[in-house]
Amino acid sequence: MAWLTATYLMRSEPAQIEARAEALAIEQSVECPLEAVREQRILDEVVARVASVEHVDGDLYRVAVKIAVQTTGGETAQLINMIFGNASLWDYVQFVGLELPPQLLARFSGPRHGIAGMRALLDAPCRPLTAAAMKPQGMSVEQLAAMCRTFALAGVDVVKDDHGIADQTYSPFAQRVRACQAAATEAVRTTGRPSFYAPHLIGTPRVLREHARIAREEGVRVVLVAPMVVGLPAFRELVDEFPEFVYLAHPSFGGAARIAPPLLFGRLFRLLGADAPIFVNYGGRFAYPQTECGEIAAGLRAPWGELRAALPVPAGGMRLDRIEELLDFYGPDTMLLIGGNLLLAEGDKLLARARDFVAAVSAQVMT
Amino acid sequence: MAWLTATYLMRSEPAQIEARAEALAIEQSVECPLEAVREQRILDEVVARVASVEHVDGDLYRVAVKIAVQTTGGETAQLINMIFGNASLWDYVQFVGLELPPQLLARFSGPRHGIAGMRALLDAPCRPLTAAAMKPQGMSVEQLAAMCRTFALAGVDVVKDDHGIADQTYSPFAQRVRACQAAATEAVRTTGRPSFYAPHLIGTPRVLREHARIAREEGVRVVLVAPMVVGLPAFRELVDEFPEFVYLAHPSFGGAARIAPPLLFGRLFRLLGADAPIFVNYGGRFAYPQTECGEIAAGLRAPWGELRAALPVPAGGMRLDRIEELLDFYGPDTMLLIGGNLLLAEGDKLLARARDFVAAVSAQVMT
């Protein structure tokens, strides 16, 4: 019998916590009164069990539950269903930790490129990496391509679509990808330095696949996907079908989940194949605590079975004047993504500002 | 210019609410400082705008934001991204309302059967409907088929897989669907009364499609899907590809969202094609307030463009002794789903108990 361990923070009166923990174990397995389970095999091998209940402080408890691996069918959607399905409907429960036994972990390939693969692709063995976002949506294909060219000329490693850019009439997907990819390629010929355009893939599963094919035909190597928007199972399938892409994962719709950010962005996204999860940085537009950001980055890089390390991409209201501080905190295995703050300049000044960004990151000597 | 209206509840100090509302409008559209938006057309036609800010009470405000329809590309995933993408990352925001203008609403077909279609299928023009769930997972295919036969013999309208039943070794999908569908068909020949087995479809998009094909080949007419587990875009695509099925929608992983339940289960699931959304009832294992359950049911049945009315399916710790109370509250356009409570009897007693359930619901005269 193999079991995975899922951990939850639960709020409760002291007198109720044991019963709440037991109820969660039943809910996440057989979902019926134990009196209705009439087979010893099911009681022994299928019903989840509370492994530990630990008082954190106040009314907060950390509850570890062992869930039978066979209930997951070894499959992404059913794994989600078993680790945080109905329990998500209790507002006093937050899902905070997941430990998979080796035989279940081995069913997930994780990032296909990870930190090492991205460093090889970018010919950047040691230094921190850079990314910029093309904004605002509403710009024409020509305007986006011009912005892409500027960022690539400045030497930004990855130039991505804003995650709001999809397949709208003002910049249809196929035309945009062709034009931006051509612009990046042309800039790279000029600079002799690698730089990649990353289009945003979004849609129902069929649209995702069709857009991935178009991107591949255009020679795209890096793509942006928001796993919680397209659905975690659809994301995992896309990675399996198009393993040649480097996947930047966007957190959109992700904070909607009552899953701790270090678990969702630091672990689950990596498990399902994200090479470089973007997450909202401390001190920006989204007030994530610094410790939580550190935990996300640590989770992405930590040894985890055979899974490749993934690259942390802090973002969300980043500014040029914070580069030194952020690299001191995150270290060199990091990609800094600066979006709107770069765009406070335009035209030639945008090129200069993007060059300053690249130079500041490259110059940073890690101690 | 067409705009949709998304409504949020936001917690804020009074001095900050205007700025927070403006920040949300920018985040859910151009996602960059307005100084970086240099075109009047984008300012006029793409940037979202705060339509109203209304004080609810204490630190709670209701904020309505107009979002340009063209930013959604008329597409499910991008609609989610634009109505609750990055804003989901602010823990002081809850998404509570959505109004779509007619031309956007017309791109969604909603339920293909709805209340009227289900009543026709079940030959039950007026009375409330019944559903039971086969549990616990871990039972063999033979045991599940026997339970399915029992419920169908008792005259339960829809006999569904427990949502924890997927494609596990103890009851593989294809074998289970064949056996349970045959058991239901056989029982219907005996009783002369319609009764449908509803298998649970879960997996990545390819698996969903493959399992839907198997179910169709076996003659299945009703299926169970958890839209938040498989991903809302994948759910919508499944409904589009297999419109012949009646879709029961399961709330698993749904409470994880910081989306108000009346919006998620009462509106969004219906918009994307759920015929009969299951939601957790008041007074059961999940402590949803009764008013919220009433709002979910009202949202499913309310006139909404050309969308068919969907059938409310309250569930989650329901008991036989509450049937009268629940039907008084929900009225006849309701399907009562009783799971574990039925299973407190087994063998011949289970058949008798299921018959009591069916009789109690059928006997209920609505005034």
XYZ file of C-alpha atoms in Angstrom:
734
model
C 0.000 0.000 0.000
C 1.349 3.414 -1.003
C 0.086 6.645 0.488
C 0.646 10.298 -0.340
C 0.551 12.898 2.419
C -1.470 16.082 2.007
C -1.210 18.794 4.649
C -3.815 21.388 5.532
C -4.055 24.336 7.870
C -7.427 24.221 9.593
C -9.117 26.675 11.903
C -11.100 25.071 14.680
C -12.174 25.145 18.274
C -9.912 22.747 20.192
C -12.833 20.429 20.939
C -13.673 20.038 17.245
C -10.291 19.662 15.574
C -10.049 15.864 15.807
C -13.524 15.462 14.308
C -12.807 18.024 11.587
C -9.570 16.276 10.678
C -11.346 12.899 10.502
C -14.148 14.409 8.420
C -11.593 15.772 5.964
C -9.940 12.364 5.611
C -13.304 10.760 4.845
C -14.355 13.569 2.503
C -11.154 13.218 0.468
C -11.555 9.467 0.041
C -14.815 7.508 0.404
C -17.072 10.505 1.115
C -19.679 8.571 3.065
C -20.293 7.544 6.667
C -17.840 4.819 7.721
C -20.834 2.679 8.703
C -21.636 2.503 4.991
C -18.189 1.046 4.224
C -18.759 -2.673 4.664
C -15.512 -4.103 3.343
C -12.373 -4.391 5.430
C -10.204 -3.961 2.299
C -11.752 -0.546 1.617
C -11.366 0.507 5.248
C -7.719 -0.599 5.171
C -6.647 0.486 1.707
C -8.963 3.239 0.438
C -10.172 5.335 3.369
C -7.764 8.217 4.012
C -6.430 8.608 7.540
C -5.285 11.439 9.745
C -1.539 11.091 10.253
C -1.051 13.996 12.640
C -2.746 17.015 14.142
C -0.422 19.719 15.378
C -1.426 22.915 17.117
C 0.116 25.925 15.351
C -1.286 28.762 17.414
C -4.611 30.286 18.381
C -7.332 28.349 16.556
C -4.955 27.150 13.831
C -3.910 23.511 13.385
C -1.705 21.707 10.893
C -3.333 18.439 9.823
C -1.511 15.790 7.797
C -3.683 13.259 5.981
C -2.522 10.081 4.270
C -4.428 9.447 1.042
C -4.184 6.133 -0.793
C -2.228 6.522 -4.038
C -4.553 4.108 -5.833
C -7.473 6.535 -5.375
C -5.659 9.037 -7.627
C -5.452 6.622 -10.533
C -1.999 8.177 -11.119
C -3.720 10.947 -13.072
C -3.530 14.754 -12.793
C -7.216 15.680 -12.554
C -8.053 12.916 -10.127
C -4.994 13.812 -8.026
C -6.393 17.350 -7.650
C -9.807 15.902 -6.851
C -8.364 13.682 -4.124
C -6.009 16.209 -2.516
C -8.270 19.276 -2.514
C -11.671 18.501 -4.027
C -14.561 18.758 -1.601
C -12.273 19.968 1.190
C -11.950 23.179 -0.824
C -15.601 23.851 0.044
C -14.806 24.339 3.734
C -13.643 27.891 4.217
C -11.670 26.997 7.345
C -9.285 24.770 5.350
C -6.174 25.833 3.419
C -4.141 23.298 1.448
C -0.462 23.812 2.266
C 1.651 20.731 1.617
C 2.012 17.646 -0.563
C 4.393 14.708 -0.368
C 4.215 12.101 -3.100
C 5.765 8.648 -2.739
C 8.356 7.784 -5.419
C 6.111 5.630 -7.601
C 3.506 8.406 -7.916
C 6.092 11.170 -8.337
C 7.655 9.126 -11.141
C 4.446 9.534 -13.169
C 5.142 13.269 -13.465
C 7.946 14.519 -15.703
C 7.976 18.046 -14.268
C 9.879 20.748 -16.189
C 11.378 19.438 -19.435
C 14.072 22.142 -19.461
C 14.195 23.753 -16.036
C 16.972 26.058 -14.918
C 19.765 24.137 -16.677
C 17.870 23.883 -19.963
C 16.990 27.561 -19.965
C 20.569 28.557 -19.190
C 21.795 26.421 -22.102
C 19.191 27.876 -24.462
C 20.099 31.411 -23.434
C 23.846 30.756 -23.370
C 23.927 32.204 -19.854
C 25.569 29.698 -17.538
C 25.743 31.816 -14.370
C 24.115 35.226 -14.457
C 20.563 36.074 -13.440
C 18.132 36.215 -16.365
C 15.813 38.937 -17.594
C 12.296 39.086 -18.974
C 10.036 41.899 -20.168
C 6.345 41.969 -21.034
C 4.775 43.653 -24.052
C 1.926 45.918 -22.939
C -0.657 47.324 -23.087
C -3.030 45.000 -24.876
C -4.882 46.886 -27.575
C -1.682 47.645 -29.507
C -1.562 46.499 -33.116
C 0.577 43.623 -34.354
C 3.037 46.146 -35.814
C 3.350 48.008 -32.530
C 3.878 44.795 -30.590
C 6.495 43.601 -33.059
C 8.329 46.910 -32.757
C 8.322 46.618 -28.968
C 9.517 43.020 -29.208
C 12.374 44.106 -31.464
C 13.374 46.860 -29.038
C 13.508 44.514 -26.041
C 15.423 41.877 -28.002
C 17.880 44.515 -29.270
C 18.432 45.538 -25.661
C 19.365 41.946 -24.882
C 16.397 41.001 -22.711
C 16.443 37.191 -22.517
C 12.700 36.551 -22.788
C 10.184 38.988 -24.258
C 6.714 37.771 -23.431
C 3.204 38.764 -24.370
C 1.317 40.430 -21.560
C -0.949 37.725 -20.143
C -3.951 39.819 -21.211
C -2.954 39.421 -24.854
C -4.871 36.462 -26.274
C -6.468 36.219 -29.708
C -8.245 39.546 -29.958
C -9.151 41.392 -33.137
C -6.534 44.088 -32.501
C -3.656 41.550 -32.472
C -4.786 38.137 -33.776
C -2.670 35.252 -32.545
C -1.253 33.889 -35.798
C -0.294 37.293 -37.213
C 1.154 38.452 -33.924
C 3.294 35.378 -33.402
C 4.672 35.562 -36.906
C 5.518 39.254 -36.634
C 6.973 39.175 -33.118
C 8.983 36.035 -33.737
C 10.411 37.631 -36.911
C 11.220 40.803 -34.996
C 13.054 38.880 -32.278
C 14.958 36.817 -34.840
C 16.028 39.934 -36.706
C 17.213 41.601 -33.497
C 19.199 38.519 -32.524
C 20.964 38.623 -35.894
C 21.952 42.205 -35.075
C 23.113 41.642 -31.516
C 24.444 38.111 -31.819
C 22.913 37.467 -28.416
C 20.046 35.014 -27.784
C 16.660 36.503 -27.015
C 13.307 34.737 -27.229
C 9.787 35.891 -27.894
C 7.253 34.047 -25.717
C 3.647 34.172 -26.979
C 0.726 33.655 -24.617
C -1.206 30.433 -25.270
C -4.745 30.605 -23.921
C -8.047 28.963 -24.828
C -9.950 25.716 -24.625
C -7.818 22.580 -25.074
C -8.304 22.494 -28.854
C -7.356 26.143 -29.228
C -4.298 25.648 -27.024
C -3.119 22.806 -29.225
C -3.783 24.690 -32.442
C -1.946 27.764 -31.184
C 0.948 25.640 -29.952
C 1.266 24.178 -33.458
C 1.316 27.639 -34.996
C 3.969 28.770 -32.521
C 6.091 25.711 -33.227
C 5.870 26.287 -36.972
C 7.066 29.856 -36.474
C 10.102 28.617 -34.560
C 8.969 29.754 -31.113
C 10.922 28.155 -28.246
C 9.395 29.768 -25.155
C 5.677 30.149 -24.379
C 3.537 31.672 -21.628
C 0.570 29.760 -20.172
C -1.630 30.463 -17.121
C -2.205 26.933 -15.722
C -5.117 27.846 -13.446
C -6.940 29.646 -16.280
C -6.611 26.836 -18.813
C -6.985 24.205 -16.094
C -4.176 22.210 -14.474
C -4.964 18.986 -16.405
C -4.996 20.866 -19.736
C -1.675 22.507 -18.847
C -0.080 19.183 -18.036
C -1.315 17.670 -21.300
C 0.010 20.626 -23.300
C 3.482 20.170 -21.783
C 3.353 16.454 -22.582
C 2.377 17.121 -26.187
C 4.781 20.001 -26.799
C 7.789 19.202 -24.603
C 10.085 21.232 -26.835
C 8.749 24.526 -25.454
C 10.096 26.210 -22.362
C 6.997 27.006 -20.263
C 6.654 30.261 -18.385
C 3.679 29.769 -16.057
C 1.523 32.795 -15.208
C -0.275 32.985 -11.835
C -3.538 34.461 -13.197
C -6.679 32.991 -11.514
C -4.285 31.119 -9.224
C -4.689 33.258 -6.179
C -8.348 32.394 -6.407
C -7.447 29.029 -4.976
C -7.223 28.507 -1.235
C -3.952 26.744 -1.823
C -0.863 28.244 -0.195
C 1.170 30.083 -2.887
C 4.395 28.181 -2.061
C 2.502 24.947 -2.740
C 0.623 26.085 -5.859
C 3.353 28.093 -7.597
C 6.403 26.499 -5.964
C 5.376 22.840 -6.188
C 2.247 22.008 -8.194
C 3.128 24.159 -11.225
C 6.602 22.553 -11.279
C 5.181 19.048 -10.868
C 2.970 19.577 -13.924
C 5.810 20.844 -16.096
C 6.339 24.586 -15.662
C 9.968 25.523 -16.356
C 9.682 29.035 -14.963
C 6.704 29.947 -12.775
C 5.982 33.656 -12.530
C 4.784 34.755 -9.103
C 3.973 38.076 -7.517
C 6.902 39.571 -5.686
C 6.923 41.130 -2.253
C 6.758 44.892 -2.158
C 5.007 45.222 -5.518
C 1.339 45.610 -6.484
C 0.504 42.382 -4.683
C 1.398 42.269 -1.048
C 2.796 38.754 -0.748
C 5.066 38.462 2.294
C 8.780 38.198 1.530
C 9.072 34.906 3.412
C 6.371 33.404 1.196
C 8.235 34.541 -1.945
C 11.398 32.954 -0.560
C 9.496 29.715 0.028
C 8.169 29.720 -3.547
C 11.697 30.144 -4.930
C 13.079 27.476 -2.600
C 10.343 25.019 -3.612
C 11.084 25.518 -7.295
C 14.786 24.771 -6.878
C 14.739 22.118 -4.151
C 15.655 18.499 -4.948
C 12.407 16.594 -5.611
C 12.756 13.078 -6.943
C 13.977 13.213 -10.512
C 12.236 16.516 -11.288
C 14.361 19.255 -12.790
C 14.732 22.476 -10.844
C 12.476 25.253 -12.116
C 13.403 28.920 -12.403
C 11.745 31.453 -10.086
C 10.358 34.507 -11.923
C 9.318 37.182 -9.416
C 7.147 39.863 -11.023
C 4.233 42.210 -10.438
C 5.091 45.856 -9.993
C 8.888 45.363 -10.130
C 11.083 48.419 -10.647
C 14.549 48.965 -12.096
C 15.726 50.513 -8.843
C 15.073 47.256 -6.962
C 17.279 44.966 -9.066
C 20.162 44.824 -6.618
C 17.920 44.164 -3.634
C 15.975 41.470 -5.462
C 19.026 39.635 -6.726
C 20.559 39.770 -3.268
C 17.423 38.086 -1.996
C 16.734 35.578 -4.784
C 20.283 34.809 -5.959
C 21.444 34.171 -9.539
C 19.115 31.274 -10.450
C 16.345 33.790 -11.017
C 14.687 35.569 -13.915
C 13.598 39.106 -13.141
C 10.461 40.093 -15.028
C 9.844 43.812 -15.312
C 6.718 44.847 -17.135
C 5.028 48.213 -16.803
C 7.971 49.946 -15.148
C 10.111 49.547 -18.286
C 7.353 51.089 -20.377
C 7.552 54.447 -18.652
C 9.953 55.270 -21.491
C 9.116 55.023 -25.197
C 10.915 54.942 -28.547
C 14.707 55.285 -28.266
C 14.378 55.870 -24.561
C 12.653 52.512 -24.176
C 15.645 50.828 -25.814
C 18.000 52.651 -23.464
C 15.891 51.787 -20.423
C 15.722 48.112 -21.399
C 19.509 48.126 -21.902
C 19.920 49.565 -18.417
C 17.786 46.700 -17.092
C 19.884 44.073 -18.870
C 23.161 45.719 -17.839
C 22.129 46.046 -14.208
C 21.189 42.368 -14.022
C 24.278 41.181 -15.902
C 26.602 43.332 -13.815
C 25.311 41.909 -10.599
C 28.092 39.803 -9.117
C 26.746 37.227 -6.789
C 28.699 36.655 -3.635
C -18.082 49.719 -27.899
C -19.518 46.878 -25.826
C -18.672 46.388 -22.164
C -19.360 43.639 -19.683
C -19.784 44.440 -16.008
C -17.937 42.452 -13.362
C -18.706 43.100 -9.700
C -16.406 42.544 -6.741
C -16.655 42.829 -2.996
C -13.512 44.536 -1.721
C -12.291 45.171 1.795
C -10.566 48.493 2.240
C -9.943 51.490 4.415
C -12.268 54.279 3.204
C -9.307 56.390 2.078
C -8.001 53.614 -0.192
C -11.119 52.221 -1.829
C -11.145 54.532 -4.856
C -7.491 53.743 -5.585
C -8.030 50.015 -5.068
C -11.009 50.029 -7.415
C -9.008 51.903 -10.078
C -6.079 49.512 -9.627
C -8.388 46.545 -10.175
C -9.760 48.063 -13.384
C -6.223 48.558 -14.703
C -5.080 45.117 -13.545
C -7.963 43.424 -15.353
C -7.271 45.201 -18.639
C -3.969 46.816 -19.648
C -2.015 45.871 -16.497
C 0.452 48.730 -16.700
C 0.673 52.321 -15.486
C -1.698 54.552 -17.462
C 1.295 56.785 -18.295
C 2.547 53.856 -20.399
C -0.672 53.835 -22.443
C 0.076 56.311 -25.190
C -2.858 55.817 -27.517
C -6.211 57.492 -27.006
C -7.993 54.534 -28.628
C -6.616 52.143 -25.997
C -7.526 54.525 -23.178
C -11.043 54.840 -24.601
C -11.740 51.304 -25.752
C -9.481 48.857 -23.885
C -8.785 50.177 -20.384
C -11.447 48.930 -17.949
C -13.238 51.525 -15.859
C -14.827 51.698 -12.462
C -18.589 52.052 -12.933
C -19.547 52.358 -9.272
C -18.250 52.025 -5.739
C -20.883 51.382 -3.111
C -20.318 51.085 0.610
C -21.823 47.834 1.942
C -20.858 48.032 5.583
C -17.781 48.202 7.791
C -14.732 47.954 5.510
C -16.685 46.234 2.721
C -17.426 47.846 -0.658
C -19.177 46.657 -3.791
C -17.224 47.708 -6.871
C -18.606 47.394 -10.398
C -16.058 47.456 -13.224
C -16.790 47.757 -16.936
C -14.458 45.572 -18.996
C -14.250 45.894 -22.775
C -15.806 42.877 -24.488
C -13.118 42.905 -27.173
C -10.452 42.117 -24.569
C -12.127 38.731 -23.966
C -11.820 37.669 -27.586
C -15.266 36.092 -27.049
C -13.495 33.037 -25.624
C -13.980 31.120 -22.354
C -10.432 31.032 -20.996
C -9.711 34.643 -21.835
C -13.061 35.679 -20.333
C -11.957 34.099 -17.020
C -8.573 35.794 -17.348
C -10.194 39.196 -17.862
C -12.895 38.950 -15.179
C -10.856 37.389 -12.365
C -7.248 36.801 -13.413
C -4.700 38.856 -11.512
C -7.391 40.322 -9.255
C -7.675 36.841 -7.753
C -4.217 37.400 -6.270
C -5.493 40.129 -3.939
C -6.923 38.472 -0.873
C -9.213 41.410 -0.129
C -11.184 40.853 -3.365
C -14.092 38.460 -3.944
C -15.701 38.116 -7.373
C -19.477 38.268 -6.965
C -21.286 39.317 -10.124
C -21.179 39.228 -13.916
C -23.360 40.871 -16.523
C -22.671 40.102 -20.160
C -24.018 42.230 -22.999
C -26.208 40.326 -25.511
C -23.575 39.888 -28.218
C -21.135 38.248 -25.781
C -23.814 36.175 -24.047
C -24.885 34.892 -27.469
C -21.475 33.206 -27.845
C -22.387 30.831 -25.007
C -24.962 28.092 -25.552
C -25.388 27.296 -21.856
C -27.226 24.076 -20.920
C -28.216 22.034 -23.981
C -31.062 20.315 -22.089
C -31.706 22.230 -18.888
C -34.746 21.681 -16.719
C -37.163 21.118 -19.622
C -34.869 18.676 -21.413
C -34.246 16.664 -18.268
C -37.952 16.499 -17.474
C -38.656 15.232 -20.991
C -35.885 12.635 -20.777
C -37.141 11.425 -17.404
C -40.828 11.603 -18.370
C -41.440 13.678 -15.248
C -43.178 16.897 -16.237
C -43.895 18.286 -12.762
C -42.502 16.416 -9.794
C -39.167 17.012 -8.096
C -36.393 14.691 -9.291
C -34.121 12.296 -7.427
C -30.470 11.317 -7.629
C -28.291 8.902 -5.691
C -24.515 8.402 -5.651
C -22.706 5.077 -5.725
C -20.170 4.914 -2.892
C -17.684 4.165 -1.479
C -14.967 4.157 -4.095
C -12.913 0.999 -3.799
C -15.889 -1.235 -4.632
C -15.477 -3.578 -7.581
C -17.249 -3.125 -10.896
C -19.671 -5.907 -9.929
C -20.511 -4.268 -6.626
C -21.074 -0.905 -8.275
C -23.272 -2.450 -10.949
C -25.346 -4.180 -8.267
C -25.800 -0.890 -6.420
C -26.717 0.849 -9.686
C -29.326 -1.819 -10.386
C -30.788 -1.422 -6.903
C -31.163 2.347 -7.200
C -32.640 2.079 -10.697
C -35.088 -0.606 -9.533
C -36.143 1.766 -6.760
C -36.945 4.355 -9.417
C -34.208 6.873 -8.627
C -34.023 9.185 -11.656
C -30.247 9.561 -11.875
C -27.725 7.155 -10.363
C -24.306 8.754 -10.488
C -20.774 7.659 -9.729
C -19.379 9.162 -6.576
C -17.133 12.019 -7.736
C -14.159 10.150 -6.225
C -14.671 7.307 -8.701
C -12.402 7.925 -11.683
C -10.378 5.338 -13.579
C -8.801 3.379 -10.747
C -7.624 -0.218 -10.870
C -10.479 -1.379 -8.617
C -13.168 -0.123 -11.047
C -11.662 0.781 -14.434
C -13.717 3.285 -16.409
C -14.621 1.262 -19.496
C -15.626 -1.881 -17.590
C -17.538 0.098 -15.003
C -19.519 2.105 -17.522
C -20.467 -0.999 -19.472
C -21.575 -2.894 -16.367
C -23.455 -0.040 -14.682
C -25.158 1.068 -17.877
C -26.274 -2.523 -18.489
C -27.526 -2.783 -14.903
C -29.557 0.408 -15.227
C -30.981 -0.674 -18.583
C -32.003 -4.024 -17.174
C -33.699 -2.395 -14.183
C -35.582 0.002 -16.436
C -36.924 -2.950 -18.418
C -38.236 -4.354 -15.139
C -39.792 -1.178 -13.797
C -40.857 0.466 -17.036
C -39.722 3.739 -15.498
C -36.789 5.823 -16.824
C -33.624 5.842 -14.737
C -30.167 6.872 -15.906
C -26.667 5.919 -14.874
C -24.301 8.930 -14.874
C -20.595 8.049 -15.015
C -17.962 10.494 -13.784
C -15.755 11.881 -16.555
C -12.432 13.148 -15.234
C -8.942 13.535 -16.677
C -6.877 15.645 -19.000
C -8.724 16.888 -22.111
C -7.756 13.848 -24.195
C -8.891 11.434 -21.510
C -12.162 13.329 -21.090
C -12.862 13.029 -24.791
C -11.929 9.352 -24.924
C -14.117 8.558 -21.922
C -16.998 10.566 -23.354
C -16.771 8.467 -26.527
C -16.857 5.255 -24.529
C -19.867 6.488 -22.563
C -21.681 7.478 -25.748
C -21.022 4.090 -27.307
C -22.503 2.418 -24.238
C -25.670 4.484 -24.587
C -25.060 6.766 -21.609
C -27.234 9.894 -21.597
C -26.216 11.650 -18.374
C -22.659 12.322 -17.160
C -20.993 13.879 -14.125
C -18.104 16.354 -14.523
C -16.356 18.620 -11.993
C -15.737 21.792 -14.060
C -13.185 23.343 -11.694
C -11.146 20.129 -11.543
C -10.980 19.574 -15.297
C -10.766 23.336 -15.933
C -13.620 25.594 -17.033
C -12.387 25.862 -20.664
C -12.070 22.067 -20.936
C -15.583 21.659 -19.507
C -17.032 24.091 -22.005
C -15.307 22.324 -24.889
C -16.564 18.928 -23.719
C -20.149 20.210 -23.685
C -19.684 21.636 -27.179
C -18.308 18.343 -28.488
C -20.803 16.075 -26.754
C -24.000 18.132 -26.582
C -26.124 14.992 -26.415
C -25.194 14.386 -22.770
C -27.030 15.897 -19.844
C -24.274 17.384 -17.651
C -24.379 17.143 -13.886
C -21.696 19.528 -12.635
C -19.866 18.679 -9.396
C -18.520 21.487 -7.159
C -15.216 19.746 -6.275
C -12.218 22.173 -6.174
C -14.744 24.952 -6.756
C -14.883 26.308 -3.264
C -11.182 26.836 -3.624
C -12.006 29.831 -5.745
C -12.654 33.196 -4.174
C -15.706 33.471 -6.345
C -19.061 33.780 -4.595
C -20.869 30.381 -4.816
C -24.049 31.923 -6.319
C -21.865 33.306 -9.130
C -19.697 30.211 -9.685
C -22.312 27.465 -9.321
C -25.428 29.511 -10.113
C -24.148 31.447 -13.116
C -20.743 30.462 -14.525
C -21.381 26.695 -14.537
C -24.711 27.320 -16.319
C -23.124 29.716 -18.805
C -20.596 27.044 -19.777
C -23.207 24.355 -20.287
C -24.040 22.582 -17.018
C -27.599 21.242 -17.083
C -27.722 20.441 -13.378
C -25.106 21.932 -11.042
C -24.673 20.094 -7.759
C -23.984 22.395 -4.820
C -23.591 21.882 -1.103
C -26.809 22.349 0.775
C -27.368 24.317 3.961
C -27.455 22.304 7.134
C -25.324 19.468 5.771
C -21.611 18.699 6.019
C -20.781 22.052 4.451
C -22.119 25.054 6.251
C -23.310 27.167 3.347
C -25.913 29.696 4.490
C -29.482 28.965 3.390
C -29.779 32.352 1.669
C -26.742 31.531 -0.458
C -28.261 28.184 -1.482
C -31.454 30.008 -2.427
C -29.431 32.432 -4.531
C -27.682 29.577 -6.336
C -31.032 27.955 -7.189
C -32.513 31.286 -8.273
C -29.507 32.016 -10.525
C -29.832 28.642 -12.239
C -33.502 29.165 -13.073
C -33.608 32.906 -13.757
C -34.186 34.210 -17.295
C -30.762 34.943 -18.831
C -30.716 35.814 -22.509
C -31.470 32.701 -24.522
C -29.875 30.327 -22.006
C -31.982 27.410 -20.827
C -32.808 27.185 -17.144
C -30.594 24.717 -15.272
C -31.721 22.359 -12.526
C -30.522 22.964 -8.942
C -29.127 19.828 -7.272
C -28.582 20.453 -3.553
C -26.403 17.771 -1.953
C -23.755 17.137 0.674
C -24.904 15.399 3.811
C -28.612 15.289 2.856
C -30.916 13.005 4.806
C -34.210 11.274 4.049
C -35.871 13.014 6.975
C -35.264 16.429 5.409
C -37.027 15.833 2.080
C -40.176 17.749 2.949
C -38.282 20.726 4.337
C -35.947 20.859 1.343
C -38.692 20.644 -1.257
C -40.643 23.329 0.573
C -37.588 25.524 0.283
C -36.399 24.688 -3.240
C -39.709 23.912 -4.965
C -40.381 21.241 -7.607
C -37.775 22.273 -10.211
C -35.135 20.568 -8.115
C -33.250 17.297 -8.036
C -32.505 16.030 -4.542
C -29.227 14.115 -4.386
C -28.823 11.846 -1.400
C -25.552 9.977 -1.168
C -24.164 8.443 2.010
C -27.394 8.639 3.982
C -29.086 6.137 1.663
C -26.202 3.733 2.126
C -26.850 3.259 5.815
C -28.922 0.286 4.634
C -27.591 -2.563 2.491
C -28.934 -5.402 0.354
C -32.750 -5.630 0.289
C -32.929 -2.890 2.874
C -31.057 -0.561 0.534
C -33.702 -1.157 -2.140
C -36.459 -0.415 0.377
C -34.690 2.722 1.610
C -34.169 3.986 -1.943
C -37.860 3.323 -2.677
C -38.790 5.362 0.387
C -36.658 8.213 -0.992
C -38.339 8.073 -4.390
C -41.815 7.772 -2.876
C -41.273 10.655 -0.477
C -40.119 12.941 -3.284
C -42.871 11.848 -5.685
C -45.547 12.206 -3.036
C -44.597 15.737 -2.298
C -47.407 17.944 -3.561
C -46.200 21.397 -4.266
C -48.497 24.190 -3.265
